[in-house]
Amino acid sequence: MIDRRLNQTTLMRLTALGLVLAVLVGGCDKDLRLSRSKGKVLTDDERMEWWREARFGLFVHWGLYAVPAGTYQGKRIDGIGEWIMNSARIPVEEYETFAGRFNPIGFDADEWVRLAKNAGMKYIVITSKHHDGFCLWDSKVTDYDVMDATPFKRDLLAELAKACKKHGIKLCFYYSIMDWHHPDAQAPFFPNYNDTSRSNPNFDRYVETYMKPQLAELLAKYGPLGVLWFDGEWIKDWTEPQGKALYAWLRELQPDLIINNRVGKGRQGMEGLTKSDGAYAGDFGTPEQQVPATGLPGVDWETCMTMNDTWGFKSYDENWKSAAELIRTLVETASKGGNFLLNVGPTPEGLIPQASVERLEAMGRWMAVNGESIYGTTASPIGKPDWGYCTAKGRKLYLHVTEWPADGTLSVKLPNAGAAKAHLLADPKKKPLPVACTDDQVTVTLPGTAPDPVVSVVVLTVNTK
Ligand code: FHN
């Protein structure tokens, strides 16, 4: 049984270790600096470049909540699976016992990464620690982690880091600021760990001797990382100045790190807006379970979304979005200038649910043909056309046709397109399609049947840009 209520000796030990780490990294020892850019100081645009190019990533919510999988004391618990500790009002000591049953012998990091890569994804964001406080790596400031508290005793993040490196996928970590397990954070708020009216007088101690040392560990042991993706920032004890300070501190540790806006208070609920005036910390906005109606002009953003109704595994949630819907959402997101972070919730055995695998494979088949119309593109310069969506790259417009026109012609409202040319992206021979241009419109004559039943892409190359 894990000694989780942290007795005085343990606390002092952790505090000392935390302070050592904090001093080391706080002093920004040059040797501890990590960078993908090998010492070169990047501009913000350069730092964001790979992320803007990537457009599509895998979100993984995995932790002890996969063990109850939505059921507690024989009852199905409403709500998202990873919130079961709070929703079912499970005391810390009892929730800890799930660690003894977390033994994901089916986990194969290589297989997960290949699945993401074959789906066309370029980065993976995994919950290093969710709100329940359990850690998927061998953390030195707690034994509430996969190495010390479970029979599995393998560092999941280390295995994932190795596989990501091998397959050229950017590794990114989600980290919850809110922590329902830590006595200096929200653990004492039981039975409502998420009580946003309450404060823990020792919260600063949690930040300095636990959270920051953990973040330093994550950067030092598994970095350089692509993104640190914060969450749980809405608690009373977390403030925007703390978010800004944490952001600056992390960028000192890894100057080219990308950090989401939930490091501070700038997200405005599920709309995920980052103010562009520098008032809030963070590099990108994080709309959740939604694609903003007109994108978030002027800021980088990423929509994160589930495939069913939960982030963490729930054994009985079968409300799956179809592959077609997910492909269209990816396209819609790109057409508005955003990234799409699509979630899977692996089982306690370490398996990605088959329904998720099938959807990722279908998306991969579509991306293998049409990826060019997503990667490195910018938002539609022609708004939202009736027949589908549009993305842009240089002189190319990618016309994503979801409604194949019955009359065989595709009208694009585009002034001064010059001598535009068009072909189907799915056509390896790039056979030109007939194009007629007037002052304000381009009309492309299409073949009778769509090359793809979900979204077919016409590449329109214009001469005016
Ligand atoms: O509370 C979490 C939730 O469990 C999940 O992690 C999502 C993912 O964006 N974020 C939170 C709520 O905003």
Short mmCIF file of C-alpha atoms and ligand atoms in Angstrom, two decimals:
data_model
loop_
_atom_site.label_atom_id
_atom_site.label_comp_id
_atom_site.label_asym_id
_atom_site.label_seq_id
_atom_site.Cartn_x
_atom_site.Cartn_y
_atom_site.Cartn_z
CA MET A 1 0.00 0.00 0.00
CA ILE A 2 1.37 3.38 -0.92
CA ASP A 3 2.03 5.91 1.78
CA ARG A 4 0.15 8.70 0.07
CA ARG A 5 -0.83 10.98 2.88
CA LEU A 6 2.81 12.03 2.97
CA ASN A 7 3.94 11.90 6.57
CA GLN A 8 6.16 14.60 7.92
CA THR A 9 9.46 12.83 7.15
CA THR A 10 8.45 12.07 3.59
CA LEU A 11 7.31 15.61 3.12
CA MET A 12 10.61 16.99 4.37
CA ARG A 13 12.52 14.61 2.12
CA LEU A 14 10.50 15.69 -0.91
CA THR A 15 10.77 19.34 0.02
CA ALA A 16 14.54 19.07 0.22
CA LEU A 17 14.76 17.23 -3.09
CA GLY A 18 12.37 19.69 -4.65
CA LEU A 19 14.38 22.64 -3.46
CA VAL A 20 17.59 21.17 -4.83
CA LEU A 21 15.96 20.65 -8.22
CA ALA A 22 14.31 24.04 -8.11
CA VAL A 23 17.61 25.76 -7.31
CA LEU A 24 19.38 23.84 -10.04
CA VAL A 25 16.86 24.66 -12.71
CA GLY A 26 15.86 28.02 -11.28
CA GLY A 27 19.44 29.16 -11.59
CA CYS A 28 19.13 28.10 -15.20
CA ASP A 29 22.32 26.17 -15.25
CA LYS A 30 23.39 26.16 -18.91
CA ASP A 31 23.96 22.38 -18.80
CA LEU A 32 20.33 21.83 -17.93
CA ARG A 33 19.07 23.83 -20.87
CA LEU A 34 17.55 21.66 -23.49
CA SER A 35 16.88 22.63 -26.99
CA ARG A 36 15.88 21.21 -30.31
CA SER A 37 17.60 24.16 -31.94
CA LYS A 38 21.13 23.47 -30.69
CA GLY A 39 21.76 26.81 -29.03
CA LYS A 40 20.30 29.00 -31.78
CA VAL A 41 17.82 31.53 -30.46
CA LEU A 42 14.61 31.04 -32.37
CA THR A 43 12.03 33.66 -33.18
CA ASP A 44 8.50 32.79 -32.12
CA ASP A 45 7.64 31.97 -35.73
CA GLU A 46 10.62 29.63 -35.99
CA ARG A 47 9.74 28.03 -32.68
CA MET A 48 6.15 27.41 -33.81
CA GLU A 49 7.14 26.22 -37.27
CA TRP A 50 7.02 22.44 -36.78
CA TRP A 51 3.73 22.72 -34.90
CA ARG A 52 2.07 24.81 -37.60
CA GLU A 53 3.34 22.41 -40.23
CA ALA A 54 2.11 19.37 -38.26
CA ARG A 55 -1.59 20.26 -38.02
CA PHE A 56 -2.60 16.83 -36.66
CA GLY A 57 -1.66 15.13 -33.38
CA LEU A 58 -2.70 12.33 -31.03
CA PHE A 59 -3.94 13.07 -27.52
CA VAL A 60 -3.62 10.19 -25.04
CA HIS A 61 -5.50 10.21 -21.74
CA TRP A 62 -4.17 7.35 -19.71
CA GLY A 63 -3.92 6.75 -16.00
CA LEU A 64 -5.43 4.90 -13.07
CA TYR A 65 -8.96 5.91 -14.12
CA ALA A 66 -8.63 3.30 -16.90
CA VAL A 67 -8.93 0.64 -14.17
CA PRO A 68 -12.46 1.48 -12.96
CA ALA A 69 -13.22 2.43 -16.59
CA GLY A 70 -16.35 4.34 -15.63
CA THR A 71 -17.78 1.95 -13.02
CA TYR A 72 -17.50 2.30 -9.25
CA GLN A 73 -19.05 0.02 -6.66
CA GLY A 74 -21.04 -1.65 -9.40
CA LYS A 75 -22.57 1.62 -10.63
CA ARG A 76 -21.95 3.34 -13.92
CA ILE A 77 -20.68 6.82 -13.14
CA ASP A 78 -21.85 9.68 -15.32
CA GLY A 79 -19.37 11.98 -16.95
CA ILE A 80 -15.93 11.65 -18.42
CA GLY A 81 -13.93 8.63 -17.31
CA GLU A 82 -10.82 10.42 -16.04
CA TRP A 83 -12.98 12.40 -13.60
CA ILE A 84 -14.26 9.30 -11.78
CA MET A 85 -12.27 10.06 -8.63
CA ASN A 86 -14.21 13.29 -8.27
CA SER A 87 -17.55 12.26 -9.81
CA ALA A 88 -17.85 9.11 -7.69
CA ARG A 89 -16.38 10.87 -4.63
CA ILE A 90 -13.64 8.32 -4.15
CA PRO A 91 -11.35 9.03 -1.18
CA VAL A 92 -7.64 9.36 -1.99
CA GLU A 93 -6.64 6.19 -0.10
CA GLU A 94 -9.21 4.14 -1.93
CA TYR A 95 -8.41 5.58 -5.35
CA GLU A 96 -4.74 4.73 -4.75
CA THR A 97 -5.62 1.05 -4.70
CA PHE A 98 -6.29 1.20 -8.44
CA ALA A 99 -2.50 1.45 -8.81
CA GLY A 100 -2.20 -2.14 -7.62
CA ARG A 101 -4.44 -3.16 -10.52
CA PHE A 102 -2.71 -1.07 -13.17
CA ASN A 103 -0.68 -3.64 -15.06
CA PRO A 104 -0.78 -2.79 -18.77
CA ILE A 105 1.09 -5.78 -20.08
CA GLY A 106 -0.31 -5.16 -23.57
CA PHE A 107 1.41 -1.78 -23.80
CA ASP A 108 3.63 -1.48 -26.85
CA ALA A 109 4.98 2.04 -27.30
CA ASP A 110 6.20 1.27 -30.78
CA GLU A 111 2.76 0.12 -31.85
CA TRP A 112 1.07 3.25 -30.46
CA VAL A 113 3.52 5.54 -32.19
CA ARG A 114 3.21 3.66 -35.49
CA LEU A 115 -0.57 3.92 -35.23
CA ALA A 116 -0.33 7.70 -34.79
CA LYS A 117 2.23 8.04 -37.54
CA ASN A 118 0.22 5.96 -39.99
CA ALA A 119 -2.80 8.12 -39.20
CA GLY A 120 -0.78 11.07 -40.48
CA MET A 121 -0.20 12.53 -37.04
CA LYS A 122 3.04 14.35 -36.30
CA TYR A 123 2.98 14.62 -32.52
CA ILE A 124 1.68 12.85 -29.44
CA VAL A 125 0.50 14.57 -26.27
CA ILE A 126 0.17 12.13 -23.37
CA THR A 127 -1.08 12.75 -19.83
CA SER A 128 2.10 12.57 -17.77
CA LYS A 129 -0.14 13.42 -14.80
CA HIS A 130 -3.88 14.08 -14.94
CA HIS A 131 -6.01 15.67 -12.23
CA ASP A 132 -5.91 12.44 -10.19
CA GLY A 133 -2.20 13.05 -9.60
CA PHE A 134 -0.94 9.67 -10.74
CA CYS A 135 2.29 9.86 -12.75
CA LEU A 136 3.11 7.78 -15.81
CA TRP A 137 6.85 8.10 -15.31
CA ASP A 138 9.38 7.29 -12.63
CA SER A 139 9.16 10.57 -10.73
CA LYS A 140 11.75 11.16 -8.05
CA VAL A 141 9.48 13.40 -5.97
CA THR A 142 6.73 10.87 -5.44
CA ASP A 143 6.13 7.18 -5.28
CA TYR A 144 2.64 7.69 -6.70
CA ASP A 145 3.85 6.68 -10.10
CA VAL A 146 3.88 3.77 -12.49
CA MET A 147 7.30 2.59 -11.35
CA ASP A 148 6.79 2.62 -7.60
CA ALA A 149 3.08 2.06 -7.13
CA THR A 150 2.08 -0.46 -9.78
CA PRO A 151 2.97 -4.07 -10.49
CA PHE A 152 3.96 -2.96 -14.00
CA LYS A 153 7.14 -1.13 -12.94
CA ARG A 154 8.04 0.18 -16.37
CA ASP A 155 8.52 3.84 -17.17
CA LEU A 156 5.77 4.39 -19.74
CA LEU A 157 7.02 7.80 -20.78
CA ALA A 158 10.56 6.54 -21.29
CA GLU A 159 9.29 3.81 -23.61
CA LEU A 160 7.13 6.26 -25.48
CA ALA A 161 10.00 8.75 -25.78
CA LYS A 162 12.19 6.06 -27.34
CA ALA A 163 9.52 5.04 -29.84
CA CYS A 164 8.74 8.67 -30.75
CA LYS A 165 12.40 9.33 -31.42
CA LYS A 166 12.64 6.22 -33.58
CA HIS A 167 9.64 7.19 -35.70
CA GLY A 168 10.23 10.94 -35.89
CA ILE A 169 7.15 11.87 -33.90
CA LYS A 170 7.31 14.85 -31.54
CA LEU A 171 6.73 13.85 -27.93
CA CYS A 172 4.63 16.23 -25.85
CA PHE A 173 3.35 16.01 -22.29
CA TYR A 174 0.05 17.02 -20.77
CA TYR A 175 0.41 18.05 -17.12
CA SER A 176 -2.41 18.93 -14.75
CA ILE A 177 -1.75 21.84 -12.40
CA MET A 178 -4.74 20.72 -10.35
CA ASP A 179 -3.82 17.65 -8.29
CA TRP A 180 -6.48 15.74 -6.35
CA HIS A 181 -3.91 13.51 -4.70
CA HIS A 182 -1.42 15.95 -3.26
CA PRO A 183 -2.09 17.14 0.29
CA ASP A 184 -0.79 20.61 -0.56
CA ALA A 185 -3.08 20.86 -3.57
CA GLN A 186 -6.70 19.67 -3.84
CA ALA A 187 -6.63 16.36 -1.94
CA PRO A 188 -8.03 17.96 1.25
CA PHE A 189 -11.04 19.24 -0.72
CA PHE A 190 -12.58 15.74 -0.76
CA PRO A 191 -15.44 15.02 -1.48
CA ASN A 192 -15.29 17.81 -4.08
CA TYR A 193 -11.70 17.90 -5.26
CA ASN A 194 -12.74 20.43 -7.87
CA ASP A 195 -14.11 22.96 -5.39
CA THR A 196 -13.04 26.18 -7.04
CA SER A 197 -14.01 28.32 -4.07
CA ARG A 198 -11.37 26.73 -1.85
CA SER A 199 -7.73 27.43 -1.35
CA ASN A 200 -4.97 25.30 0.09
CA PRO A 201 -2.67 27.41 2.29
CA ASN A 202 0.24 25.15 1.30
CA PHE A 203 -0.31 25.39 -2.42
CA ASP A 204 2.94 27.29 -3.02
CA ARG A 205 4.82 24.43 -1.43
CA TYR A 206 3.16 22.05 -3.93
CA VAL A 207 4.21 24.33 -6.77
CA GLU A 208 7.81 24.78 -5.67
CA THR A 209 8.65 21.39 -4.27
CA TYR A 210 6.50 19.11 -6.37
CA MET A 211 5.12 20.54 -9.58
CA LYS A 212 8.20 22.43 -10.74
CA PRO A 213 10.60 19.62 -9.86
CA GLN A 214 8.33 17.25 -11.78
CA LEU A 215 8.28 19.50 -14.81
CA ALA A 216 12.05 19.80 -14.62
CA GLU A 217 12.26 16.01 -14.55
CA LEU A 218 10.02 15.68 -17.58
CA LEU A 219 12.15 18.11 -19.55
CA ALA A 220 15.45 16.68 -18.39
CA LYS A 221 14.64 12.99 -18.77
CA TYR A 222 12.44 12.90 -21.85
CA GLY A 223 13.18 16.20 -23.57
CA PRO A 224 13.59 18.09 -25.64
CA LEU A 225 9.82 18.05 -25.73
CA GLY A 226 7.57 19.40 -28.46
CA VAL A 227 4.84 20.85 -26.24
CA LEU A 228 4.03 21.09 -22.56
CA TRP A 229 0.25 21.00 -22.47
CA PHE A 230 -1.16 22.29 -19.19
CA ASP A 231 -4.65 21.82 -17.83
CA GLY A 232 -6.49 22.17 -14.51
CA GLU A 233 -5.51 25.82 -14.38
CA TRP A 234 -8.97 27.03 -13.26
CA ILE A 235 -8.40 26.33 -9.57
CA LYS A 236 -8.51 29.24 -7.16
CA ASP A 237 -4.89 28.81 -6.13
CA TRP A 238 -3.52 29.31 -9.64
CA THR A 239 -3.13 32.84 -10.97
CA GLU A 240 -2.14 34.45 -14.23
CA PRO A 241 1.11 35.85 -12.76
CA GLN A 242 2.00 32.31 -11.66
CA GLY A 243 1.22 31.11 -15.17
CA LYS A 244 3.43 33.76 -16.70
CA ALA A 245 6.26 32.97 -14.29
CA LEU A 246 5.97 29.24 -14.98
CA TYR A 247 5.95 29.90 -18.72
CA ALA A 248 9.13 31.98 -18.48
CA TRP A 249 10.80 29.41 -16.22
CA LEU A 250 10.04 26.56 -18.63
CA ARG A 251 11.30 28.51 -21.63
CA GLU A 252 14.53 29.07 -19.73
CA LEU A 253 14.84 25.32 -19.34
CA GLN A 254 14.01 24.60 -22.95
CA PRO A 255 13.98 27.78 -25.03
CA ASP A 256 12.20 26.29 -28.04
CA LEU A 257 9.47 24.63 -25.98
CA ILE A 258 5.88 25.32 -27.02
CA ILE A 259 3.39 25.77 -24.16
CA ASN A 260 -0.40 25.95 -24.36
CA ASN A 261 -2.44 28.80 -22.93
CA ARG A 262 -3.73 26.75 -20.01
CA VAL A 263 -0.44 27.46 -18.29
CA GLY A 264 -2.24 30.69 -17.35
CA LYS A 265 -5.82 31.90 -17.21
CA GLY A 266 -6.38 32.96 -20.81
CA ARG A 267 -8.58 30.27 -22.23
CA GLN A 268 -12.14 31.51 -21.64
CA GLY A 269 -13.77 28.17 -20.92
CA MET A 270 -14.05 25.59 -23.64
CA GLU A 271 -13.71 28.19 -26.38
CA GLY A 272 -10.02 28.13 -25.65
CA LEU A 273 -9.22 31.65 -26.73
CA THR A 274 -5.79 33.05 -26.15
CA LYS A 275 -5.80 36.81 -26.22
CA SER A 276 -3.35 37.95 -28.85
CA ASP A 277 -2.34 41.11 -27.02
CA GLY A 278 0.14 39.34 -24.80
CA ALA A 279 -2.12 39.74 -21.78
CA TYR A 280 -2.05 36.01 -21.12
CA ALA A 281 0.70 33.43 -21.08
CA GLY A 282 0.96 30.64 -23.62
CA ASP A 283 1.65 30.00 -27.28
CA PHE A 284 -1.66 28.67 -28.49
CA GLY A 285 -5.36 28.59 -27.69
CA THR A 286 -7.09 25.35 -26.79
CA PRO A 287 -10.73 25.04 -27.86
CA GLU A 288 -12.08 21.85 -26.37
CA GLN A 289 -14.61 19.58 -28.11
CA GLN A 290 -15.38 22.31 -30.63
CA VAL A 291 -14.03 23.98 -33.73
CA PRO A 292 -14.43 27.75 -33.34
CA ALA A 293 -16.97 29.16 -35.83
CA THR A 294 -14.46 31.38 -37.58
CA GLY A 295 -11.22 29.99 -36.17
CA LEU A 296 -9.23 32.23 -33.84
CA PRO A 297 -7.78 34.79 -36.22
CA GLY A 298 -4.40 36.17 -35.22
CA VAL A 299 -3.49 33.41 -32.77
CA ASP A 300 -2.31 29.84 -33.02
CA TRP A 301 -4.84 27.33 -31.76
CA GLU A 302 -5.54 23.65 -31.52
CA THR A 303 -8.90 21.95 -31.13
CA CYS A 304 -8.75 18.89 -28.91
CA MET A 305 -11.54 16.36 -29.25
CA THR A 306 -12.64 12.91 -28.16
CA MET A 307 -13.73 10.14 -30.54
CA ASN A 308 -16.53 9.12 -28.16
CA ASP A 309 -17.77 10.95 -25.05
CA THR A 310 -14.80 10.46 -22.75
CA TRP A 311 -11.09 11.23 -22.69
CA GLY A 312 -10.07 8.45 -20.30
CA PHE A 313 -11.23 4.89 -21.05
CA LYS A 314 -14.83 3.97 -20.18
CA SER A 315 -15.61 0.37 -20.96
CA TYR A 316 -19.19 1.06 -22.06
CA ASP A 317 -18.87 4.32 -23.99
CA GLU A 318 -19.70 3.30 -27.53
CA ASN A 319 -20.89 6.68 -28.76
CA TRP A 320 -18.23 6.88 -31.45
CA LYS A 321 -17.98 9.59 -34.04
CA SER A 322 -17.63 8.09 -37.48
CA ALA A 323 -14.31 8.16 -39.33
CA ALA A 324 -15.98 10.36 -41.94
CA GLU A 325 -16.99 12.89 -39.29
CA LEU A 326 -13.48 12.92 -37.85
CA ILE A 327 -11.88 13.44 -41.26
CA ARG A 328 -14.26 16.32 -41.92
CA THR A 329 -13.46 17.84 -38.53
CA LEU A 330 -9.75 17.65 -39.29
CA VAL A 331 -10.37 19.39 -42.60
CA GLU A 332 -12.64 22.00 -41.04
CA THR A 333 -10.06 22.74 -38.35
CA ALA A 334 -7.27 23.14 -40.90
CA SER A 335 -9.52 25.33 -43.06
CA LYS A 336 -9.82 27.71 -40.12
CA GLY A 337 -6.10 27.70 -39.42
CA GLY A 338 -5.99 25.34 -36.44
CA ASN A 339 -4.42 22.07 -35.38
CA PHE A 340 -6.47 18.99 -34.51
CA LEU A 341 -5.53 16.95 -31.45
CA LEU A 342 -7.59 13.79 -31.48
CA ASN A 343 -7.87 11.71 -28.33
CA VAL A 344 -7.61 8.04 -27.47
CA GLY A 345 -8.19 6.53 -24.04
CA PRO A 346 -6.23 3.29 -23.72
CA THR A 347 -7.46 0.39 -21.60
CA PRO A 348 -5.81 -0.69 -18.33
CA GLU A 349 -4.16 -3.45 -20.36
CA GLY A 350 -2.39 -0.81 -22.44
CA LEU A 351 -4.45 -1.25 -25.57
CA ILE A 352 -5.93 1.49 -27.69
CA PRO A 353 -9.61 0.55 -28.14
CA GLN A 354 -10.29 -1.17 -31.45
CA ALA A 355 -12.89 1.44 -32.42
CA SER A 356 -10.21 4.14 -32.08
CA VAL A 357 -7.70 2.08 -34.04
CA GLU A 358 -10.17 1.65 -36.90
CA ARG A 359 -10.87 5.38 -37.03
CA LEU A 360 -7.20 6.28 -36.96
CA GLU A 361 -6.52 3.81 -39.75
CA ALA A 362 -9.29 5.31 -41.87
CA MET A 363 -7.93 8.80 -41.26
CA GLY A 364 -4.48 7.52 -42.21
CA ARG A 365 -5.77 6.19 -45.52
CA TRP A 366 -7.27 9.58 -46.25
CA MET A 367 -4.14 11.45 -45.14
CA ALA A 368 -1.87 9.23 -47.24
CA VAL A 369 -3.61 10.61 -50.33
CA ASN A 370 -4.58 14.06 -49.12
CA GLY A 371 -2.06 15.01 -46.42
CA GLU A 372 -0.55 17.71 -48.63
CA SER A 373 -3.81 19.64 -48.29
CA ILE A 374 -3.49 19.68 -44.49
CA TYR A 375 0.22 19.91 -43.52
CA GLY A 376 1.64 23.41 -43.37
CA THR A 377 -1.52 24.98 -44.72
CA THR A 378 -3.17 28.19 -43.61
CA ALA A 379 -6.80 29.17 -43.20
CA SER A 380 -9.18 29.49 -46.13
CA PRO A 381 -8.83 32.79 -47.96
CA ILE A 382 -12.31 32.32 -49.43
CA GLY A 383 -14.31 31.73 -46.27
CA LYS A 384 -16.56 28.68 -46.05
CA PRO A 385 -17.76 27.59 -49.49
CA ASP A 386 -21.09 25.76 -49.84
CA TRP A 387 -19.45 22.64 -51.22
CA GLY A 388 -16.97 22.09 -48.40
CA TYR A 389 -13.80 23.69 -47.05
CA CYS A 390 -10.61 25.28 -48.31
CA THR A 391 -7.01 25.42 -47.13
CA ALA A 392 -4.11 27.33 -48.68
CA LYS A 393 -0.37 27.00 -49.18
CA GLY A 394 1.57 29.43 -51.36
CA ARG A 395 -0.18 29.72 -54.71
CA LYS A 396 -2.23 26.60 -54.08
CA LEU A 397 -5.75 26.42 -52.79
CA TYR A 398 -6.91 23.01 -51.64
CA LEU A 399 -10.62 22.72 -52.30
CA HIS A 400 -12.01 20.11 -49.93
CA VAL A 401 -15.22 19.00 -51.55
CA THR A 402 -17.66 17.35 -49.17
CA GLU A 403 -20.72 17.88 -51.41
CA TRP A 404 -19.73 16.67 -54.88
CA PRO A 405 -21.69 18.98 -57.22
CA ALA A 406 -24.48 17.27 -59.11
CA ASP A 407 -23.93 19.49 -62.17
CA GLY A 408 -20.23 18.63 -62.29
CA THR A 409 -18.97 22.16 -61.75
CA LEU A 410 -17.29 23.64 -58.72
CA SER A 411 -17.58 27.39 -58.28
CA VAL A 412 -14.94 29.21 -56.30
CA LYS A 413 -15.45 32.87 -55.46
CA LEU A 414 -11.98 34.14 -56.17
CA PRO A 415 -11.18 37.45 -57.79
CA ASN A 416 -8.21 37.78 -60.18
CA ALA A 417 -7.19 34.15 -60.07
CA GLY A 418 -5.08 34.60 -63.18
CA ALA A 419 -4.57 31.54 -65.34
CA ALA A 420 -5.64 29.05 -62.70
CA LYS A 421 -4.95 25.34 -63.10
CA ALA A 422 -6.63 22.47 -61.31
CA HIS A 423 -6.21 18.75 -60.72
CA LEU A 424 -7.44 16.16 -58.26
CA LEU A 425 -5.03 15.57 -55.39
CA ALA A 426 -5.89 11.86 -55.61
CA ASP A 427 -4.72 11.75 -59.23
CA PRO A 428 -1.04 10.79 -59.35
CA LYS A 429 -0.89 11.91 -63.01
CA LYS A 430 -2.27 15.35 -62.06
CA LYS A 431 -4.46 15.36 -65.16
CA PRO A 432 -5.61 18.97 -65.64
CA LEU A 433 -9.29 19.65 -64.98
CA PRO A 434 -11.00 22.22 -67.19
CA VAL A 435 -10.97 25.65 -65.51
CA ALA A 436 -12.84 28.81 -66.49
CA CYS A 437 -12.02 32.13 -64.84
CA THR A 438 -14.00 35.35 -64.72
CA ASP A 439 -13.05 38.49 -62.77
CA ASP A 440 -14.46 37.20 -59.53
CA GLN A 441 -14.96 33.49 -59.94
CA VAL A 442 -13.20 30.29 -60.96
CA THR A 443 -15.22 27.35 -62.20
CA VAL A 444 -13.68 23.89 -62.26
CA THR A 445 -15.29 21.08 -64.21
CA LEU A 446 -15.14 17.90 -62.18
CA PRO A 447 -15.37 14.24 -63.13
CA GLY A 448 -18.75 12.58 -62.54
CA THR A 449 -17.78 10.73 -59.39
CA ALA A 450 -15.88 11.89 -56.38
CA PRO A 451 -12.53 10.16 -55.84
CA ASP A 452 -13.26 9.96 -52.11
CA PRO A 453 -16.70 9.42 -50.57
CA VAL A 454 -15.90 11.63 -47.57
CA VAL A 455 -13.77 14.56 -48.76
CA SER A 456 -12.18 14.88 -52.21
CA VAL A 457 -9.51 17.48 -52.75
CA VAL A 458 -9.10 19.63 -55.85
CA VAL A 459 -5.79 21.48 -56.07
CA LEU A 460 -6.28 24.90 -57.59
CA THR A 461 -3.07 26.68 -58.48
CA VAL A 462 -3.58 30.36 -59.04
CA ASN A 463 -1.24 32.80 -60.68
CA THR A 464 -1.88 35.84 -58.62
CA LYS A 465 -0.10 35.16 -55.35
O1 FHN B 1 -10.79 18.27 -17.06
C1 FHN B 1 -10.07 18.02 -18.23
C2 FHN B 1 -10.50 16.80 -18.95
O2 FHN B 1 -10.42 15.71 -18.12
C3 FHN B 1 -9.63 16.59 -20.18
O3 FHN B 1 -8.30 16.37 -19.79
C4 FHN B 1 -9.70 17.79 -21.07
C5 FHN B 1 -8.80 17.76 -22.27
O4 FHN B 1 -8.67 19.02 -22.83
N1 FHN B 1 -9.38 19.02 -20.34
C6 FHN B 1 -10.02 19.26 -19.09
C7 FHN B 1 -11.06 20.24 -19.03
O5 FHN B 1 -10.81 21.38 -19.78
#
